[in-house]
Short mmCIF file of C-alpha atoms in Angstrom, two decimals:
data_model
loop_
_atom_site.label_atom_id
_atom_site.label_comp_id
_atom_site.label_asym_id
_atom_site.label_seq_id
_atom_site.Cartn_x
_atom_site.Cartn_y
_atom_site.Cartn_z
CA MET A 71 113.02 64.62 -63.19
CA ARG A 72 114.32 66.08 -66.48
CA LEU A 73 116.41 62.99 -67.15
CA HIS A 74 113.44 60.76 -66.42
CA LEU A 75 111.21 62.72 -68.82
CA LEU A 76 113.91 62.50 -71.46
CA THR A 77 114.02 58.72 -71.07
CA ILE A 78 110.25 58.54 -71.63
CA PHE A 79 110.41 60.89 -74.61
CA LEU A 80 113.19 58.95 -76.33
CA PHE A 81 111.28 55.72 -75.86
CA LEU A 82 108.06 57.14 -77.28
CA ILE A 83 109.55 58.74 -80.41
CA GLY A 84 111.50 55.58 -81.15
CA MET A 85 108.50 53.23 -81.01
CA PRO A 86 105.95 52.44 -83.69
CA SER A 87 102.39 53.65 -83.20
CA LEU A 88 100.64 51.92 -80.35
CA ALA A 89 96.97 51.21 -79.77
CA PHE A 90 96.21 49.82 -76.34
CA SER A 91 92.69 48.73 -75.55
CA LEU A 92 90.52 46.60 -73.35
CA PRO A 93 91.27 42.93 -74.07
CA PHE A 94 87.85 41.98 -75.40
CA GLY A 95 86.53 41.67 -78.93
CA GLU A 96 88.03 40.21 -82.04
CA VAL A 97 90.60 40.71 -84.76
CA ARG A 98 89.69 39.25 -88.13
CA GLU A 99 91.97 38.37 -91.00
CA GLY A 100 89.39 36.70 -93.20
CA CYS A 101 89.10 33.27 -91.58
CA GLN A 102 86.93 31.16 -93.89
CA GLY A 103 85.89 28.43 -91.48
CA GLY A 104 87.47 25.04 -90.91
CA GLY A 105 90.92 24.63 -89.47
CA VAL A 106 92.03 24.46 -85.88
CA THR A 107 90.72 26.30 -82.80
CA ILE A 108 92.90 26.94 -79.74
CA THR A 109 91.71 28.54 -76.49
CA PHE A 110 93.84 30.01 -73.70
CA VAL A 111 92.67 30.68 -70.15
CA GLY A 112 94.52 32.15 -67.19
CA ASP A 113 95.64 30.97 -63.78
CA LEU A 114 94.13 27.68 -62.61
CA LEU A 115 94.62 27.01 -58.89
CA LEU A 116 93.59 23.79 -57.14
CA ASP A 117 94.74 24.67 -53.62
CA ARG A 118 93.94 27.11 -50.84
CA GLY A 119 90.40 28.46 -51.23
CA VAL A 120 89.79 26.36 -54.33
CA ARG A 121 90.69 23.22 -52.38
CA GLU A 122 88.11 24.22 -49.76
CA ARG A 123 85.55 24.72 -52.50
CA ILE A 124 86.36 21.28 -53.95
CA ASP A 125 86.04 19.68 -50.52
CA THR A 126 82.57 21.15 -49.99
CA ALA A 127 81.07 21.16 -53.49
CA GLY A 128 83.22 18.87 -55.62
CA VAL A 129 85.69 19.57 -58.41
CA GLU A 130 82.98 19.31 -61.10
CA LEU A 131 81.45 22.58 -59.93
CA LEU A 132 84.58 24.45 -60.98
CA PHE A 133 83.31 24.33 -64.57
CA SER A 134 80.28 26.36 -65.63
CA PRO A 135 78.12 25.46 -68.64
CA SER A 136 79.38 28.49 -70.56
CA VAL A 137 83.00 27.44 -70.10
CA ASP A 138 82.18 23.85 -71.04
CA SER A 139 80.58 25.09 -74.27
CA LEU A 140 83.66 27.13 -75.19
CA PHE A 141 86.01 24.24 -74.48
CA ALA A 142 83.84 21.80 -76.44
CA ALA A 143 84.18 24.06 -79.48
CA SER A 144 87.99 24.13 -79.18
CA ASP A 145 90.48 21.59 -80.50
CA PHE A 146 93.01 22.56 -77.82
CA VAL A 147 92.62 24.33 -74.47
CA ILE A 148 95.71 25.61 -72.63
CA ALA A 149 95.54 26.74 -68.99
CA ASN A 150 98.24 27.93 -66.61
CA LEU A 151 98.41 25.44 -63.72
CA GLU A 152 99.21 27.68 -60.76
CA CYS A 153 100.28 24.85 -58.45
CA PRO A 154 102.12 21.53 -58.51
CA ALA A 155 99.80 18.52 -58.52
CA THR A 156 101.67 15.85 -56.62
CA HIS A 157 101.68 13.69 -53.51
CA ILE A 158 105.27 14.80 -52.85
CA VAL A 159 105.37 17.20 -49.93
CA ALA A 160 108.68 19.08 -50.00
CA PRO A 161 107.75 22.76 -49.67
CA MET A 162 110.20 25.42 -50.77
CA GLN A 163 111.07 28.36 -48.54
CA LYS A 164 108.84 30.99 -50.10
CA LYS A 165 105.86 33.17 -49.26
CA TYR A 166 103.09 31.34 -51.11
CA ILE A 167 103.35 27.56 -51.36
CA PHE A 168 100.75 25.47 -53.16
CA ARG A 169 100.10 21.79 -53.76
CA ALA A 170 97.10 20.16 -55.42
CA ASP A 171 95.90 16.59 -55.29
CA PRO A 172 96.72 14.86 -58.60
CA GLU A 173 93.40 12.99 -58.37
CA HIS A 174 91.69 16.21 -59.50
CA LEU A 175 93.60 16.42 -62.79
CA PRO A 176 91.44 13.96 -64.79
CA VAL A 177 88.41 16.20 -64.26
CA LEU A 178 90.24 19.01 -66.04
CA ARG A 179 90.71 16.75 -69.04
CA GLN A 180 87.09 15.60 -68.93
CA HIS A 181 86.00 19.22 -69.26
CA GLY A 182 88.20 19.86 -72.29
CA ILE A 183 91.58 21.12 -71.06
CA THR A 184 94.31 19.55 -73.18
CA HIS A 185 97.53 21.34 -72.10
CA LEU A 186 98.74 22.70 -68.77
CA ASN A 187 101.48 25.31 -68.61
CA LEU A 188 104.15 24.73 -65.96
CA ALA A 189 106.38 27.68 -66.87
CA ASN A 190 105.37 29.70 -63.82
CA ASN A 191 106.59 30.56 -60.33
CA HIS A 192 104.51 27.93 -58.48
CA SER A 193 105.31 24.73 -60.37
CA ILE A 194 108.42 24.39 -58.18
CA ASP A 195 106.60 24.93 -54.85
CA GLN A 196 107.30 21.30 -53.90
CA GLY A 197 110.83 21.21 -55.30
CA ARG A 198 112.30 19.60 -58.39
CA ARG A 199 110.88 16.16 -57.60
CA GLY A 200 107.46 17.73 -57.17
CA LEU A 201 107.82 19.41 -60.57
CA ILE A 202 108.64 16.18 -62.39
CA SER A 203 105.92 14.35 -60.47
CA THR A 204 103.43 17.01 -61.58
CA ARG A 205 104.54 16.66 -65.19
CA ASP A 206 104.06 12.89 -65.03
CA ASN A 207 100.68 13.21 -63.30
CA ILE A 208 99.44 15.57 -66.02
CA ARG A 209 100.40 13.02 -68.67
CA GLU A 210 98.68 10.23 -66.77
CA ALA A 211 95.52 12.35 -66.68
CA GLY A 212 95.56 12.55 -70.49
CA MET A 213 96.87 16.10 -70.88
CA VAL A 214 100.12 17.57 -72.17
CA PRO A 215 102.45 19.42 -69.76
CA VAL A 216 104.32 22.32 -71.38
CA GLY A 217 107.11 24.57 -70.18
CA ALA A 218 109.02 22.13 -67.94
CA GLY A 219 111.52 19.33 -68.34
CA GLU A 220 114.37 17.27 -66.96
CA ASN A 221 116.68 20.20 -67.82
CA MET A 222 116.47 23.62 -69.43
CA ARG A 223 117.15 22.28 -72.93
CA GLU A 224 114.06 20.11 -72.67
CA ALA A 225 111.93 22.72 -70.90
CA VAL A 226 112.38 25.41 -73.56
CA GLN A 227 111.62 23.24 -76.58
CA PRO A 228 108.73 24.61 -78.70
CA VAL A 229 105.57 22.51 -78.55
CA LEU A 230 103.92 21.57 -81.85
CA LEU A 231 100.19 22.00 -81.18
CA ALA A 232 98.92 21.23 -84.67
CA GLU A 233 100.19 20.36 -88.12
CA THR A 234 97.06 21.06 -90.16
CA PRO A 235 95.85 23.25 -91.72
CA ARG A 236 99.28 24.68 -90.89
CA ARG A 237 101.78 24.13 -88.15
CA VAL A 238 101.11 25.89 -84.85
CA TRP A 239 103.92 26.30 -82.31
CA LEU A 240 103.63 27.10 -78.61
CA LEU A 241 106.57 28.55 -76.66
CA PRO A 242 105.89 28.93 -72.90
CA SER A 243 108.32 30.96 -70.80
CA LEU A 244 108.64 32.19 -67.21
CA ARG A 245 110.02 35.74 -67.10
CA LEU A 246 110.35 36.01 -63.30
CA ALA A 247 113.10 35.17 -60.85
CA LEU A 248 112.15 32.18 -58.71
CA GLU A 249 112.06 32.69 -54.96
CA ASN A 250 114.80 30.75 -53.11
CA TYR A 251 115.25 28.46 -56.11
CA ALA A 252 118.66 28.13 -57.72
CA TYR A 253 118.94 28.46 -61.49
CA LEU A 254 120.42 25.07 -62.38
CA PRO A 255 119.77 24.47 -66.10
CA GLU A 256 121.04 20.87 -65.96
CA LYS A 257 118.47 19.94 -63.32
CA PRO A 258 114.67 19.59 -63.61
CA CYS A 259 113.28 23.06 -64.15
CA VAL A 260 110.70 25.22 -65.91
CA SER A 261 111.28 27.14 -69.13
CA GLN A 262 113.17 30.22 -68.02
CA GLU A 263 115.70 31.04 -70.75
CA PRO A 264 116.95 34.62 -71.19
CA MET A 265 114.80 36.89 -73.34
CA ASP A 266 117.52 37.11 -76.01
CA SER A 267 117.46 33.33 -76.30
CA LEU A 268 113.66 33.22 -76.51
CA VAL A 269 113.65 35.90 -79.22
CA ALA A 270 116.26 33.94 -81.17
CA ARG A 271 114.20 30.76 -80.84
CA VAL A 272 111.12 32.50 -82.25
CA ALA A 273 113.18 33.98 -85.09
CA SER A 274 114.61 30.55 -85.94
CA LEU A 275 111.11 29.06 -86.16
CA ARG A 276 109.96 31.91 -88.37
CA ARG A 277 112.91 31.57 -90.76
CA SER A 278 112.42 27.82 -91.10
CA SER A 279 108.66 28.03 -91.74
CA PRO A 280 107.31 31.42 -92.84
CA SER A 281 103.68 30.22 -92.86
CA ASP A 282 103.66 28.67 -89.38
CA TYR A 283 101.64 30.30 -86.59
CA ILE A 284 103.74 31.03 -83.50
CA ILE A 285 102.22 31.57 -80.04
CA VAL A 286 104.28 32.67 -77.03
CA THR A 287 102.88 32.44 -73.49
CA LEU A 288 104.63 34.49 -70.84
CA HIS A 289 104.29 34.27 -67.07
CA TRP A 290 105.44 37.76 -66.20
CA GLY A 291 104.76 41.22 -64.83
CA GLY A 292 103.84 42.49 -61.39
CA GLU A 293 101.16 40.88 -59.26
CA ASN A 294 98.00 42.94 -58.66
CA THR A 295 98.96 45.49 -61.33
CA MET A 296 96.55 46.74 -63.98
CA ARG A 297 99.02 47.45 -66.79
CA PRO A 298 102.34 46.15 -68.06
CA ILE A 299 105.55 48.02 -67.39
CA LEU A 300 107.64 49.44 -70.21
CA GLN A 301 110.04 46.49 -70.31
CA GLN A 302 107.17 44.10 -70.97
CA VAL A 303 106.05 46.23 -73.91
CA VAL A 304 109.58 46.28 -75.31
CA ASP A 305 109.99 42.51 -74.89
CA ALA A 306 106.61 41.76 -76.45
CA HIS A 307 107.48 43.91 -79.45
CA ARG A 308 110.82 42.13 -79.82
CA LEU A 309 109.05 38.77 -79.89
CA VAL A 310 106.58 39.98 -82.51
CA ASP A 311 109.37 41.47 -84.62
CA ALA A 312 111.10 38.08 -84.41
CA GLY A 313 108.02 36.33 -85.77
CA ALA A 314 105.45 35.71 -83.00
CA ASN A 315 101.81 35.96 -84.12
CA LEU A 316 100.15 35.88 -80.70
CA ILE A 317 101.39 36.57 -77.16
CA VAL A 318 99.34 35.54 -74.13
CA GLY A 319 100.49 36.65 -70.69
CA HIS A 320 99.50 35.82 -67.13
CA HIS A 321 100.76 36.09 -63.51
CA SER A 322 99.39 39.49 -62.46
CA HIS A 323 96.05 37.93 -61.34
CA THR A 324 94.41 40.90 -63.05
CA LEU A 325 93.07 41.65 -66.50
CA GLN A 326 95.41 44.02 -68.34
CA PRO A 327 95.15 45.86 -71.68
CA SER A 328 95.80 44.17 -74.99
CA GLU A 329 97.59 45.59 -78.00
CA GLN A 330 97.79 45.21 -81.75
CA TYR A 331 101.36 45.49 -82.96
CA HIS A 332 102.60 44.81 -86.50
CA GLY A 333 99.69 42.50 -87.20
CA ALA A 334 100.12 40.45 -84.01
CA THR A 335 97.91 40.41 -80.92
CA ILE A 336 99.44 40.88 -77.46
CA PHE A 337 97.48 40.07 -74.30
CA TYR A 338 99.66 41.36 -71.47
CA SER A 339 97.66 39.45 -68.85
CA ILE A 340 94.45 37.45 -69.22
CA GLY A 341 93.96 37.27 -65.46
CA ASN A 342 92.62 34.39 -63.41
CA PHE A 343 90.49 31.43 -64.43
CA ILE A 344 89.79 28.95 -61.62
CA PHE A 345 90.91 30.93 -58.60
CA ASP A 346 89.94 31.87 -55.04
CA ALA A 347 89.48 35.51 -55.98
CA LEU A 348 88.96 37.74 -52.95
CA ARG A 349 89.49 41.26 -54.33
CA PRO A 350 87.38 42.63 -57.20
CA ILE A 351 90.43 43.00 -59.46
CA HIS A 352 91.04 39.25 -59.13
CA LYS A 353 87.57 38.28 -60.30
CA SER A 354 87.93 39.26 -63.96
CA GLY A 355 89.81 37.56 -66.73
CA CYS A 356 89.39 36.58 -70.34
CA ALA A 357 89.52 33.51 -72.53
CA VAL A 358 91.45 33.96 -75.77
CA THR A 359 90.57 31.84 -78.79
CA VAL A 360 92.44 31.71 -82.09
CA THR A 361 90.90 29.95 -85.09
CA LEU A 362 93.31 29.18 -87.92
CA SER A 363 92.93 28.16 -91.52
CA ALA A 364 95.77 27.59 -93.97
CA ASP A 365 96.13 31.28 -94.69
CA SER A 366 94.07 33.23 -92.15
CA ALA A 367 93.57 33.77 -88.44
CA GLU A 368 90.75 34.99 -86.22
CA VAL A 369 91.49 35.98 -82.62
CA THR A 370 88.58 36.46 -80.25
CA SER A 371 88.37 37.01 -76.51
CA ARG A 372 85.54 36.56 -74.04
CA GLN A 373 85.29 38.12 -70.63
CA VAL A 374 85.46 35.78 -67.64
CA THR A 375 84.04 36.56 -64.23
CA ILE A 376 84.79 34.37 -61.20
CA LYS A 377 82.26 33.51 -58.52
CA GLU A 378 83.12 31.11 -55.67
CA CYS A 379 86.20 29.96 -57.60
CA THR A 380 84.17 29.07 -60.72
CA PRO A 381 84.68 31.01 -63.98
CA TYR A 382 81.71 32.11 -66.09
CA LEU A 383 81.77 33.61 -69.57
CA ILE A 384 79.79 36.84 -69.80
CA GLY A 385 80.25 37.62 -73.48
CA ARG A 386 82.64 39.79 -75.41
CA LEU A 387 82.97 43.53 -74.99
CA GLY A 388 83.99 46.13 -77.53
CA ASP A 389 85.99 45.80 -80.70
CA TRP A 390 89.71 46.31 -80.67
CA SER A 391 91.84 46.54 -83.73
CA MET A 392 94.47 48.81 -85.20
CA ASN A 393 91.67 51.30 -85.89
CA GLY A 394 89.61 50.54 -82.80
CA PRO A 395 89.20 52.59 -79.63
CA THR A 396 92.20 53.05 -77.41
CA MET A 397 92.57 53.70 -73.73
CA ASN A 398 94.88 56.04 -71.89
CA TYR A 399 98.04 54.21 -71.00
CA GLU A 400 100.78 55.23 -68.61
CA PHE A 401 104.30 54.65 -69.86
CA ILE A 402 106.77 54.27 -67.03
CA ALA A 403 110.36 54.48 -68.21
CA LEU A 404 112.70 51.72 -67.08
CA SER A 405 116.43 52.05 -67.28
CA PRO A 406 119.47 50.67 -65.44
CA LEU A 407 120.23 54.26 -64.56
CA PHE A 408 116.77 55.48 -63.64
CA PRO A 409 114.45 53.50 -61.35
CA PRO A 410 110.69 53.67 -61.93
CA SER A 411 109.35 57.06 -60.93
CA PRO A 412 106.01 57.96 -59.40
CA PHE A 413 105.73 60.34 -62.35
CA ALA A 414 104.32 58.79 -65.50
CA LEU A 415 103.41 60.14 -68.90
CA SER A 416 99.80 59.45 -69.86
CA ALA A 417 99.50 58.96 -73.61
CA ASP A 418 96.95 57.99 -76.19
CA ILE A 419 99.14 57.23 -79.18
CA ARG A 420 97.63 56.61 -82.57
CA GLY A 421 99.15 55.89 -85.96
#
């Protein structure tokens, strides 16, 4: 117990001031209007209960008027596609296996989605052929697949979202081990490079273009958890220190706290979007929007609630910034020597 407390203490005194908060509100840096607007939403599933909903009510009913309005006001909309969309049926040996009908993809584009993230743990549910088929089907539907490729070199390449009023880069990455799926970087795969490599890639972009805006999306963390673990905090801070301006996470199927760190915004998990939510914790998420001008950025988030698989925007809550309200946060020390303990230090740390 003493060693575990010491690990926590050393971590806390060595970190900059932290301000964790509910992931709603806005951070302003003087955006003057004009520019480019990019919106991120969470997990988008088109199988299981959502498939049943589509069969009975149609895929169009997955989009509410409030979501349509948000997407119409955005230049780019990026969602995490939580299933392969392919006619290939080659299920992997894993607990949860999904497959969507590619015929439903064009409706996503019609409602404003422009990019679909494949750097997650379900894109490979129908094998490598299913992954490449999904990538091709997304392109045929008029959207851009990100976070997957014919090999790891292709999968990890940064995506240039916009060039004006300044360049905006997107780097998607899966931070989880894939279930019964061999890591073969020369074969079709999702973006899954080591964290050191991802940090170096962000740093290289920042050195080459100091004024560019760099966004990292991470599929990571524990499912059904309400807060990130210590290692996620450390990794997020490394990415920001390397040059990332915005980090958007998903995978937990829950809404987790956000953080302001060194001028960057970190959303540890924005939760679900189109999803067959059964438990209350699965029915909340948020949509993150960043509006950029040549020299400023405005990040806003809107709460999402899910009813019968359909997401609805219910406004923004609170104001979070470096000086905004914080919430109690439990730091759980992680170390190769010390496994996570049921004991945690509750802290409200303020600079």
